[in-house]
Tab-separated table of N, CA and C and ligand atoms in Angstrom:
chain	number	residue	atom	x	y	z
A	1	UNK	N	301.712	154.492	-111.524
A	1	UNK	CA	302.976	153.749	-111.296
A	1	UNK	C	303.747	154.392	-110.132
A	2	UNK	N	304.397	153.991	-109.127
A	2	UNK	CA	304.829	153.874	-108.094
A	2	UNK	C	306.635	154.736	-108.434
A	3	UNK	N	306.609	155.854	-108.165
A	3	UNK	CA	308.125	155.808	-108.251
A	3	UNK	C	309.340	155.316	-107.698
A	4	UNK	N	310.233	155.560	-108.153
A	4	UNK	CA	311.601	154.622	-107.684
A	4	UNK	C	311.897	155.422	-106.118
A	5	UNK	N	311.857	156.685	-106.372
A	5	UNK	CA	312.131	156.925	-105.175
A	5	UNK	C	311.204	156.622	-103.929
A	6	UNK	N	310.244	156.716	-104.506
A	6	UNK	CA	308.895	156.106	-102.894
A	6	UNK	C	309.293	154.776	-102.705
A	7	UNK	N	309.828	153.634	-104.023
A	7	UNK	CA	310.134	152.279	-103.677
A	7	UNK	C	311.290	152.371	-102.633
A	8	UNK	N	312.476	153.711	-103.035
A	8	UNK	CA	313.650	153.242	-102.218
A	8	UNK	C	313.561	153.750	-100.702
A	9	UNK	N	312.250	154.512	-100.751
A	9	UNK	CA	312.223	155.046	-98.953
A	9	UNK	C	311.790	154.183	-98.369
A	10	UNK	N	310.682	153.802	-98.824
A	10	UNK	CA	309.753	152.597	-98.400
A	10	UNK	C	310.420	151.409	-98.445
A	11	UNK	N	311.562	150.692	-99.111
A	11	UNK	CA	312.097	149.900	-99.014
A	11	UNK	C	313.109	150.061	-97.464
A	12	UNK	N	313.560	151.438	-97.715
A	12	UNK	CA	314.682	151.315	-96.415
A	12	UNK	C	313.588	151.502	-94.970
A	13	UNK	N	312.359	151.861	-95.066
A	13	UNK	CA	311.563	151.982	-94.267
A	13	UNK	C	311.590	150.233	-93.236
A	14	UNK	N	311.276	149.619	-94.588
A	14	UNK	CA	310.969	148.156	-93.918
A	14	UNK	C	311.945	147.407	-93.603
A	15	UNK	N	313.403	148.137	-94.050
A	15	UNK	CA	314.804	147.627	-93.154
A	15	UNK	C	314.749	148.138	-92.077
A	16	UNK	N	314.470	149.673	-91.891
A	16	UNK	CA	314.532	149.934	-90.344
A	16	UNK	C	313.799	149.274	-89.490
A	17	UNK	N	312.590	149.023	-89.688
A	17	UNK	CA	311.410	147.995	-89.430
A	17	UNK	C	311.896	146.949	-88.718
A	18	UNK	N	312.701	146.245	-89.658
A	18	UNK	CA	313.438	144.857	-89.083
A	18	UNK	C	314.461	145.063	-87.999
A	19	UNK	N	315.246	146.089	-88.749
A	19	UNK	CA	316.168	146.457	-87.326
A	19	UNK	C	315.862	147.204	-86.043
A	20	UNK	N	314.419	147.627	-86.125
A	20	UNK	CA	313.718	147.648	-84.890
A	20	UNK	C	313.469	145.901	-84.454
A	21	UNK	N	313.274	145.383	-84.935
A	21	UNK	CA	312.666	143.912	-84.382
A	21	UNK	C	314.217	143.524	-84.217
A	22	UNK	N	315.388	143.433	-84.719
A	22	UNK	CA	316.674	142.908	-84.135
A	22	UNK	C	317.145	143.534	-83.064
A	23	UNK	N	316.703	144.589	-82.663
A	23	UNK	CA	317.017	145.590	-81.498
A	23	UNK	C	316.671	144.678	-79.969
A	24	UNK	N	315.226	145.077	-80.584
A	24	UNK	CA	314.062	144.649	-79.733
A	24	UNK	C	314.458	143.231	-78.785
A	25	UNK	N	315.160	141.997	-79.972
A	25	UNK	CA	315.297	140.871	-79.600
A	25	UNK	C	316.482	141.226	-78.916
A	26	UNK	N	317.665	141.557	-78.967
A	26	UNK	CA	318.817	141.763	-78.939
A	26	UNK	C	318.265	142.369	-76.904
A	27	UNK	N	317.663	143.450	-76.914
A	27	UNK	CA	316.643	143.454	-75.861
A	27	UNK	C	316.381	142.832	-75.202
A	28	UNK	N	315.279	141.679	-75.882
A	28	UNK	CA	314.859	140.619	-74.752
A	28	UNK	C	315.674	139.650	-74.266
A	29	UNK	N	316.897	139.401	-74.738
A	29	UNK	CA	317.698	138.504	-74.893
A	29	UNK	C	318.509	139.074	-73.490
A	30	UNK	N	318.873	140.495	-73.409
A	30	UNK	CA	319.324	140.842	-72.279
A	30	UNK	C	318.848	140.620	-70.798
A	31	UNK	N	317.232	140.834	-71.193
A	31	UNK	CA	316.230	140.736	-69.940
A	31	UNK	C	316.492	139.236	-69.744
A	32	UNK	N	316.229	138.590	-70.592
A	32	UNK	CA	316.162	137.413	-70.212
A	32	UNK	C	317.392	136.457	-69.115
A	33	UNK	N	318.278	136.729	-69.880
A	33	UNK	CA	319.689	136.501	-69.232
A	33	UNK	C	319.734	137.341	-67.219
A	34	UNK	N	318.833	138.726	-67.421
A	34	UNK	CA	319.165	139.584	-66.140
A	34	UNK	C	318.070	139.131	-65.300
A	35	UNK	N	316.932	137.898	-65.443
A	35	UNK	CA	315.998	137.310	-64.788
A	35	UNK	C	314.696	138.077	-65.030
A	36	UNK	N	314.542	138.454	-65.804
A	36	UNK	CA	312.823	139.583	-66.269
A	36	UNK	C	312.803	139.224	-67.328
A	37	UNK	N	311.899	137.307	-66.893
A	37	UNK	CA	311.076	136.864	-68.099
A	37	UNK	C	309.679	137.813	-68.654
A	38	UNK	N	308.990	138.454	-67.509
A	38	UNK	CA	308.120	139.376	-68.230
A	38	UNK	C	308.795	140.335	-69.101
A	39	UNK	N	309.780	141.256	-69.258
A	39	UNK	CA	309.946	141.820	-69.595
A	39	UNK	C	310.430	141.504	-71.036
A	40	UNK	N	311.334	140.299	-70.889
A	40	UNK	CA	312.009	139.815	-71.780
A	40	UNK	C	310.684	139.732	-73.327
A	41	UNK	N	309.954	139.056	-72.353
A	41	UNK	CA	308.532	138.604	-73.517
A	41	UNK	C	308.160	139.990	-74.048
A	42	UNK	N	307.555	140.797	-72.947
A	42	UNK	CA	307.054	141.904	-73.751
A	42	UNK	C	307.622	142.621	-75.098
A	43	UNK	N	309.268	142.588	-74.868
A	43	UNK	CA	310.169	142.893	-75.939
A	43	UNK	C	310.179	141.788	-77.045
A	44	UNK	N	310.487	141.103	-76.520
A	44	UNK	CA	310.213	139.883	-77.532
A	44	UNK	C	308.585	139.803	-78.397
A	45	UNK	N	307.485	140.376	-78.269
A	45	UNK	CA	306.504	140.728	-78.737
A	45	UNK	C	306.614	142.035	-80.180
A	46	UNK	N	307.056	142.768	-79.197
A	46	UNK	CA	307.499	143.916	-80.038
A	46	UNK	C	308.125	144.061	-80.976
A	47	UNK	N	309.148	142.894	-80.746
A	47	UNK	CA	310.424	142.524	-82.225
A	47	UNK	C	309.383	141.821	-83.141
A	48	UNK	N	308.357	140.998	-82.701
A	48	UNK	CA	307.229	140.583	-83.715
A	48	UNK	C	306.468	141.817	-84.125
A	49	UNK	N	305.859	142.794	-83.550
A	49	UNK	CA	305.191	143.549	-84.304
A	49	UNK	C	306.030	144.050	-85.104
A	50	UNK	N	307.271	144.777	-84.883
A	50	UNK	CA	308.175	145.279	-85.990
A	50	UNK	C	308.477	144.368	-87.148
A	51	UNK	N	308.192	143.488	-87.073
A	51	UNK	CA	308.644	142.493	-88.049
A	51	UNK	C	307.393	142.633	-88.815
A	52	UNK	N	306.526	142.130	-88.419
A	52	UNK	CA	305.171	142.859	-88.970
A	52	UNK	C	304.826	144.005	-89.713
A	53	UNK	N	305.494	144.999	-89.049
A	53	UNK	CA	305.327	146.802	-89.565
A	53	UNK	C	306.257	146.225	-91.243
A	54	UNK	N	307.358	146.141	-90.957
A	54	UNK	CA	308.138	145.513	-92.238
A	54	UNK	C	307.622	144.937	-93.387
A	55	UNK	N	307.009	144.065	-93.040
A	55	UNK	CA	306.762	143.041	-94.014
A	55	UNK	C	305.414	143.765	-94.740
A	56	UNK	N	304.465	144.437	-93.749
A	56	UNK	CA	303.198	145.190	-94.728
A	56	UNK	C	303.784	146.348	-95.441
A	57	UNK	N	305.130	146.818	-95.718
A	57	UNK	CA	305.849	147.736	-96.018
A	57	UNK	C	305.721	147.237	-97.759
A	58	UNK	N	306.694	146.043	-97.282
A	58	UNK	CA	306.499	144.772	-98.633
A	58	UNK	C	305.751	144.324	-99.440
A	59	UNK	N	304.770	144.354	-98.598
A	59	UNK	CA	303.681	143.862	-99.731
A	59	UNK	C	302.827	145.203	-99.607
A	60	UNK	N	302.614	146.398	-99.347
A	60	UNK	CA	302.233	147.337	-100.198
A	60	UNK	C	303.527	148.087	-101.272
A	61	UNK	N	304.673	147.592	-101.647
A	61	UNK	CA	304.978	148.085	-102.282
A	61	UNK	C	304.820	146.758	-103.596
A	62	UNK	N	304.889	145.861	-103.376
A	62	UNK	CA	303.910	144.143	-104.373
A	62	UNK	C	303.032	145.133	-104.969
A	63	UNK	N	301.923	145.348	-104.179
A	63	UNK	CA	300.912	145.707	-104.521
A	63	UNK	C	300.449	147.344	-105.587
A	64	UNK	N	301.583	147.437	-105.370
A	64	UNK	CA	301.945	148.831	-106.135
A	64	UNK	C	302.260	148.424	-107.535
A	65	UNK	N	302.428	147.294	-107.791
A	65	UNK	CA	303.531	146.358	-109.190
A	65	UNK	C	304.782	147.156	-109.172
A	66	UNK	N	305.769	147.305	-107.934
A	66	UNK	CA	306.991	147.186	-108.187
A	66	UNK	C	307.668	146.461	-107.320
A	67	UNK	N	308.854	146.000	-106.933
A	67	UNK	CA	309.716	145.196	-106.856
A	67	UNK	C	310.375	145.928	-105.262
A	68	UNK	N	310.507	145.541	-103.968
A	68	UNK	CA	310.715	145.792	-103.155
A	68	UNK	C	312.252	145.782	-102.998
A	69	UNK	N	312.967	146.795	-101.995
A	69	UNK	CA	314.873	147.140	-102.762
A	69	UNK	C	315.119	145.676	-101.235
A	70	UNK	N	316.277	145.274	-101.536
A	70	UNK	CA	316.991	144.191	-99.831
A	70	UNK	C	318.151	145.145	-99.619
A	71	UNK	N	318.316	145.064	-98.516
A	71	UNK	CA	319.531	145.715	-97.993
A	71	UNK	C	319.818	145.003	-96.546
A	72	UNK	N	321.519	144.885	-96.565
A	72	UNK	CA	321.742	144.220	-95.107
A	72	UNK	C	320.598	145.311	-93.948
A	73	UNK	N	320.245	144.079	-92.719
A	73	UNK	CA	320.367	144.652	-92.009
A	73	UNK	C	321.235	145.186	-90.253
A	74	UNK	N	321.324	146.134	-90.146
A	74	UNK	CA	322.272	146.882	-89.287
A	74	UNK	C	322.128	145.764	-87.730
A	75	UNK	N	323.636	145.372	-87.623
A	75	UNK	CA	323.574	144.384	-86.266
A	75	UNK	C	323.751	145.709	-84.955
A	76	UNK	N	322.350	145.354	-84.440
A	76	UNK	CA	322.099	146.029	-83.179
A	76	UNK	C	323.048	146.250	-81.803
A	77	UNK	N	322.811	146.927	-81.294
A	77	UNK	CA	323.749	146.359	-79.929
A	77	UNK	C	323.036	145.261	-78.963
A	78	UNK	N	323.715	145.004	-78.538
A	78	UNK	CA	323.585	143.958	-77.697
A	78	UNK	C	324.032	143.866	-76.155
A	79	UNK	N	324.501	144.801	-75.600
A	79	UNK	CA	325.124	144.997	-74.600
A	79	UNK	C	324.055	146.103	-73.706
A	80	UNK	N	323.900	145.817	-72.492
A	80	UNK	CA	322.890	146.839	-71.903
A	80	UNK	C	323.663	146.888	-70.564
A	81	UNK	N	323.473	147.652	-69.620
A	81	UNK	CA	323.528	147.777	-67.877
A	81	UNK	C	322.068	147.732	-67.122
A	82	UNK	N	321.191	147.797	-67.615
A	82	UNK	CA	319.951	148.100	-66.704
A	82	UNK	C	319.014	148.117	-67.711
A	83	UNK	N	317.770	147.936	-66.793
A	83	UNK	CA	316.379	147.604	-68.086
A	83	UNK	C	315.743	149.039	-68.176
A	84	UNK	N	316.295	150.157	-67.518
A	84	UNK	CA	315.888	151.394	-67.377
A	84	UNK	C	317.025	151.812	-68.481
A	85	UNK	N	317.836	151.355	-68.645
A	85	UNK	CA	318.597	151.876	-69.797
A	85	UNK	C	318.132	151.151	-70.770
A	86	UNK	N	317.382	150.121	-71.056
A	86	UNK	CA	316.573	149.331	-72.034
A	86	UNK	C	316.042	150.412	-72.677
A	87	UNK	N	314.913	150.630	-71.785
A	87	UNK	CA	313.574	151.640	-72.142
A	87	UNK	C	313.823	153.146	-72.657
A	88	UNK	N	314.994	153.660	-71.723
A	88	UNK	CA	315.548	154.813	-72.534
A	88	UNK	C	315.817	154.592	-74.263
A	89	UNK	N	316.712	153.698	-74.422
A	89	UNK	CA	316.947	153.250	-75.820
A	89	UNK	C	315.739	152.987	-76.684
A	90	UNK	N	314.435	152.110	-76.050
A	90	UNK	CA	313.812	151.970	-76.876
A	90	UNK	C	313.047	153.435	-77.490
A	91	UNK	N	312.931	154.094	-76.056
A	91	UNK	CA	312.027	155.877	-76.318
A	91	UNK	C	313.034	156.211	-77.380
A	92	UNK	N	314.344	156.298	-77.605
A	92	UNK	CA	314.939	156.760	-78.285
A	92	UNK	C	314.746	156.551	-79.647
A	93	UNK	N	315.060	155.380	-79.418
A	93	UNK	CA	314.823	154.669	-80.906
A	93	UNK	C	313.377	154.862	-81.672
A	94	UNK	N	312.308	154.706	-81.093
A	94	UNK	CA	310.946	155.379	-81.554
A	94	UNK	C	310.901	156.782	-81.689
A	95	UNK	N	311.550	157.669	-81.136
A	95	UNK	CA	311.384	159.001	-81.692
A	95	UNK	C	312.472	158.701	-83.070
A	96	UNK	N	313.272	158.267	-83.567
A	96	UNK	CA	313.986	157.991	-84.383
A	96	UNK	C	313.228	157.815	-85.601
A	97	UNK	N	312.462	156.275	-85.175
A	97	UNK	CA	311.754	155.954	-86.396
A	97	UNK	C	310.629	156.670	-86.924
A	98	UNK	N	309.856	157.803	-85.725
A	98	UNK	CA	308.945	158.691	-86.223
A	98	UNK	C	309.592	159.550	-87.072
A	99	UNK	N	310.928	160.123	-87.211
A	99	UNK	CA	311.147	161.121	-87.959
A	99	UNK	C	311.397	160.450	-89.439
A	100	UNK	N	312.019	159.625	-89.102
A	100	UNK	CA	311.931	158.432	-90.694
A	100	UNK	C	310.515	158.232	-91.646
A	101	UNK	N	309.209	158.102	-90.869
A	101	UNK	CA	307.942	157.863	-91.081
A	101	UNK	C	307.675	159.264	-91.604
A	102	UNK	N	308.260	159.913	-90.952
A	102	UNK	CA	307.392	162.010	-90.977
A	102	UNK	C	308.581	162.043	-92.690
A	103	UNK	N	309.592	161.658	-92.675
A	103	UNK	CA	310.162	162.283	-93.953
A	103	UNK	C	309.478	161.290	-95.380
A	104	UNK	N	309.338	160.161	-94.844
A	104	UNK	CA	308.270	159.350	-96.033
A	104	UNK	C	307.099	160.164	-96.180
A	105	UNK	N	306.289	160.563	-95.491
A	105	UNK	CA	305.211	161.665	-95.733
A	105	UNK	C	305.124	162.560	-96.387
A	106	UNK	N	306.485	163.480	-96.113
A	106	UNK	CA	306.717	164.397	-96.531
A	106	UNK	C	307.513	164.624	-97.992
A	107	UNK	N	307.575	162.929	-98.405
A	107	UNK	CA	308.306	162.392	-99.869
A	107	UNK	C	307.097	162.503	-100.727
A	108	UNK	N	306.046	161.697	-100.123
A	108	UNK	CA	305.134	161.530	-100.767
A	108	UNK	C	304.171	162.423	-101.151
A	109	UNK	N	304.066	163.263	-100.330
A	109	UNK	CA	303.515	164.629	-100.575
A	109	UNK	C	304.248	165.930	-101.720
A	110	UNK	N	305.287	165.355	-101.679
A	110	UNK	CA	306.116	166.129	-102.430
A	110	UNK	C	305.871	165.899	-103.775
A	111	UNK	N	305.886	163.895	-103.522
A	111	UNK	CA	305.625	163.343	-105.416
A	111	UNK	C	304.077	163.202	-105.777
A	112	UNK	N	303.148	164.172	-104.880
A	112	UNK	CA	301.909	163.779	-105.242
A	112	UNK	C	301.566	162.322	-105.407
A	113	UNK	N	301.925	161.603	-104.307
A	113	UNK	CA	302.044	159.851	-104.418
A	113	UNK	C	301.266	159.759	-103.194
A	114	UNK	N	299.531	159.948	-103.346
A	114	UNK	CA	298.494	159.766	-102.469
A	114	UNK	C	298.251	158.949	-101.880
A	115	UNK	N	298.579	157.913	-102.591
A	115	UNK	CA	298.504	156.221	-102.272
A	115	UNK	C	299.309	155.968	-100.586
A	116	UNK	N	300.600	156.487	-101.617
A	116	UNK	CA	301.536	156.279	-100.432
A	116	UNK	C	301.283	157.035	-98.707
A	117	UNK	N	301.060	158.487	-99.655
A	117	UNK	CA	300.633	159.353	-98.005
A	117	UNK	C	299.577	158.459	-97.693
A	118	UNK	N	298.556	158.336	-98.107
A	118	UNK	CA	297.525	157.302	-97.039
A	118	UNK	C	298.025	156.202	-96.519
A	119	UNK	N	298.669	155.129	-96.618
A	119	UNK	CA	299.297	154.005	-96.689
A	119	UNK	C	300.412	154.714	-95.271
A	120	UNK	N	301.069	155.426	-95.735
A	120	UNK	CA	302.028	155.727	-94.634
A	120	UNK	C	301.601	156.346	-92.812
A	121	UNK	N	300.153	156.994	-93.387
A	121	UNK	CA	299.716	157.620	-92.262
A	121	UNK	C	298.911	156.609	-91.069
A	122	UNK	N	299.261	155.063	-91.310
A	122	UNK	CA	299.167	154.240	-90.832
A	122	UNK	C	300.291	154.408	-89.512
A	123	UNK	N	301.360	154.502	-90.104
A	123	UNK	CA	302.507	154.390	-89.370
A	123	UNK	C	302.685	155.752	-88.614
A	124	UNK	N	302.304	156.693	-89.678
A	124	UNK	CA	302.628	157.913	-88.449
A	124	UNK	C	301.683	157.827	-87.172
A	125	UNK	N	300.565	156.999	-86.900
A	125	UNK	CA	299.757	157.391	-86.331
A	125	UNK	C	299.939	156.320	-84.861
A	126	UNK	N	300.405	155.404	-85.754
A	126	UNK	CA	301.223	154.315	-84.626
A	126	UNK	C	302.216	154.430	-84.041
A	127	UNK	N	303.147	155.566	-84.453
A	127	UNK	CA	303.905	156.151	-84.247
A	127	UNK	C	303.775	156.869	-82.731
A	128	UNK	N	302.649	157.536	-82.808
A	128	UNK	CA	302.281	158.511	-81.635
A	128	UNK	C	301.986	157.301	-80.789
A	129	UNK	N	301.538	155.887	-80.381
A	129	UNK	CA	301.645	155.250	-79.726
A	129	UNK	C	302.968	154.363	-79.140
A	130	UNK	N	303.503	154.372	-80.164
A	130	UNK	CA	304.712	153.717	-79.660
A	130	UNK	C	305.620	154.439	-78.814
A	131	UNK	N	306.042	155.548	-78.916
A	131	UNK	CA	306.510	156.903	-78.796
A	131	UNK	C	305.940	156.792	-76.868
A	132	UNK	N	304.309	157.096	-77.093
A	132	UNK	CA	303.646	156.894	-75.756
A	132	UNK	C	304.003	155.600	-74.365
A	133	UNK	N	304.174	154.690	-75.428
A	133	UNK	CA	304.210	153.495	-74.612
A	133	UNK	C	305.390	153.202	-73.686
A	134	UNK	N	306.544	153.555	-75.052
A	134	UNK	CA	307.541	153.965	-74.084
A	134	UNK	C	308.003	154.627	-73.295
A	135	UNK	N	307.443	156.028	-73.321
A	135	UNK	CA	307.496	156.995	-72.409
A	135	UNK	C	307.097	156.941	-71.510
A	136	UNK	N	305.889	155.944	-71.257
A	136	UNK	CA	304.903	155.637	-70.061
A	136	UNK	C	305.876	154.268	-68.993
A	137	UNK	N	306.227	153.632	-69.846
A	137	UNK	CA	306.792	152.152	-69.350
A	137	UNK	C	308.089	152.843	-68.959
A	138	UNK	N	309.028	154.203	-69.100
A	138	UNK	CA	310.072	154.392	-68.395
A	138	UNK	C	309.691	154.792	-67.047
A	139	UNK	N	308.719	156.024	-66.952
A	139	UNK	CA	307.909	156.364	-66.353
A	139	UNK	C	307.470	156.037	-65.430
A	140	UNK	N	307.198	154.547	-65.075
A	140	UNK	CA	307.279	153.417	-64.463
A	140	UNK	C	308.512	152.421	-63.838
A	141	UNK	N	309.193	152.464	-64.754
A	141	UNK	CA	310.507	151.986	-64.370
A	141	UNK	C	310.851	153.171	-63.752
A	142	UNK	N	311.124	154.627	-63.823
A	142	UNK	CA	311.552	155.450	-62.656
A	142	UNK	C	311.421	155.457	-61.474
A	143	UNK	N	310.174	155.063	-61.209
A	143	UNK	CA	309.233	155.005	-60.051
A	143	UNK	C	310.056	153.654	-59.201
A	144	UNK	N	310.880	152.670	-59.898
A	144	UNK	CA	311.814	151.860	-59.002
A	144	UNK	C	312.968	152.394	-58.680
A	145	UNK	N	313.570	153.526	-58.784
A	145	UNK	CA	314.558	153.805	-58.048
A	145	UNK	C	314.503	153.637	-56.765
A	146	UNK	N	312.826	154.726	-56.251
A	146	UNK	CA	312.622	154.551	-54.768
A	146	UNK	C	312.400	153.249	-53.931
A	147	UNK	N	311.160	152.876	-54.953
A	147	UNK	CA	310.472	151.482	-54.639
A	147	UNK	C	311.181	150.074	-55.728
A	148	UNK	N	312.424	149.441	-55.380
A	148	UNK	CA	312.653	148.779	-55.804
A	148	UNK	C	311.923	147.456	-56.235
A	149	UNK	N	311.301	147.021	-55.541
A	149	UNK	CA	310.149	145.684	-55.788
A	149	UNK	C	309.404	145.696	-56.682
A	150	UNK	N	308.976	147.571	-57.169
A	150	UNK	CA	308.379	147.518	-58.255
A	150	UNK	C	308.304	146.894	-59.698
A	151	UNK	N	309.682	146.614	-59.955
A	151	UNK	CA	310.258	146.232	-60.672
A	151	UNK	C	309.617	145.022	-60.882
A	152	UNK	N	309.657	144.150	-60.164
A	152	UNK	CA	308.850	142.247	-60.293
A	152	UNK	C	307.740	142.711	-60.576
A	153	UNK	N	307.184	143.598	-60.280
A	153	UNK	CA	305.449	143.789	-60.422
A	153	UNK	C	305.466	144.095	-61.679
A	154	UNK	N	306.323	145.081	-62.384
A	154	UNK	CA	306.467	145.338	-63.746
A	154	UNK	C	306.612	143.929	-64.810
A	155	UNK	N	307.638	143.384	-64.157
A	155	UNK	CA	307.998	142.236	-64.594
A	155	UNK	C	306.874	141.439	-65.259
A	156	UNK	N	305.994	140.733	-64.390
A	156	UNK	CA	304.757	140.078	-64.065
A	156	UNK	C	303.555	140.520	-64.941
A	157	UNK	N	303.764	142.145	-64.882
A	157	UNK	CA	302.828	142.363	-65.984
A	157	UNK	C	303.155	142.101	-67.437
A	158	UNK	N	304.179	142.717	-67.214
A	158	UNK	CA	305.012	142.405	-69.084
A	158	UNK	C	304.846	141.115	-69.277
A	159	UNK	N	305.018	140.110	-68.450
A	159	UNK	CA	304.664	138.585	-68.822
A	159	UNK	C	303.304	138.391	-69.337
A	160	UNK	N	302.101	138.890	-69.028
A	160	UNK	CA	301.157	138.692	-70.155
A	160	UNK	C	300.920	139.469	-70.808
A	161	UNK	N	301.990	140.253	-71.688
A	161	UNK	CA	301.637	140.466	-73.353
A	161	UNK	C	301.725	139.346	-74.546
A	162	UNK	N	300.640	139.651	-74.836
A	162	UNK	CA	300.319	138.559	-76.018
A	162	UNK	C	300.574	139.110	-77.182
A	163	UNK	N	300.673	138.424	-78.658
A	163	UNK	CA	300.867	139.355	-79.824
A	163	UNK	C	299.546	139.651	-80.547
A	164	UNK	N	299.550	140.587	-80.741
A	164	UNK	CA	298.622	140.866	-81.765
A	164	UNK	C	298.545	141.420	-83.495
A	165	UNK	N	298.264	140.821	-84.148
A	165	UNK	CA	298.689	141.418	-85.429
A	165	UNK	C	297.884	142.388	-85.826
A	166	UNK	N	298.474	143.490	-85.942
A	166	UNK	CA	298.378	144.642	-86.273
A	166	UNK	C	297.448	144.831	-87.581
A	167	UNK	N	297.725	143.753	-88.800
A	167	UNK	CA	297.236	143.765	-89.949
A	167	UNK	C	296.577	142.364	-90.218
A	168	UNK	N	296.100	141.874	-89.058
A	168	UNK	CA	295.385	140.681	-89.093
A	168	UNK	C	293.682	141.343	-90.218
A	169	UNK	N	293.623	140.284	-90.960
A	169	UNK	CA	291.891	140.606	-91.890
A	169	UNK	C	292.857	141.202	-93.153
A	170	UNK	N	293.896	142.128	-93.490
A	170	UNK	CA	294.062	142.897	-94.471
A	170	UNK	C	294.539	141.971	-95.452
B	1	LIG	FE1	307.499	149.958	-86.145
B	1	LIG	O1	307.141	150.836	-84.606
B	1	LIG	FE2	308.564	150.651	-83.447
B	1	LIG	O2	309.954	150.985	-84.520
């Protein structure tokens, strides 16, 4: 049986989840408005995978036979200056949610709740990618201070990200 407390981490897990995906949109919504439809999309992708990360949160805690906790979720900001201040926020925000993921680990390990450490080490491990991605995509956006044009080229690429589900087959 699943304890209450792994339900209530794991529950607030898959709120942060979402409020990564309200971020995210809140995000693309900016790009979009500042003319970086690629970019806009790529974010707009991302608020789908987070929504995603969430919801398999949900139904492995179903699957546990207990009852998943609701809690509002937190209205994002919405206000940006630059898409280089985008990407800062998002790096930010992913080192954020890794330490959230690392203290579920470290719950579960505590309650001898194996299930869960396996189940969770999904996320820590995606973690180290997300973390990457953003660090790489600022990384890139730096590189337009000098070379401004870069920027459309960035743009252009971010326009073909497609989604992929993460937990597609499970
Ligand atoms: Fe769910 O990976 Fe980002 O937050």
């Amino acid at each position: 049986m699943i304890k209450e407390s792994i339900v209530k981490a794991l529950s607030d897990q898959a709120n942060a989840e979402y409020y990564s995906a309200y971020l995210y949109l809140a995000m693309s919504a900016y790009a979009d408005r500042a003319g970086y439809k690629g970019i806009a999309n790529w974010l707009f992708i991302q608020a789908k995978e987070e929504i995603a990360h969430g919801s398999h949160i949900y139904g492995h805690i179903l699957e546990r036979g207990a009852v998943p906790l609701f809690a509002d979720i937190k209205v994002p900001e919405t206000s940006f200056n630059s898409i280089k201040e985008v990407f800062e926020k998002v790096l930010n925000h992913e080192r954020h949610v890794t330490s959230l993921i690392d203290k579920i680990a470290t719950l579960a390990e505590e309650e001898k709740d194996h299930a869960t450490y396996n189940f969770i080490m999904w996320y820590v491990n995606e973690q180290i990618e997300e973390e990457a991605t953003a660090g790489d995509i600022l990384a890139k956006i730096n590189l337009t201070n000098s070379h401004p044009g870069l920027l459309f080229s960035l743009d252009a690429e971010f326009g073909t990200r497609v989604c992929n589900d993460p937990f597609a087959g499970d």
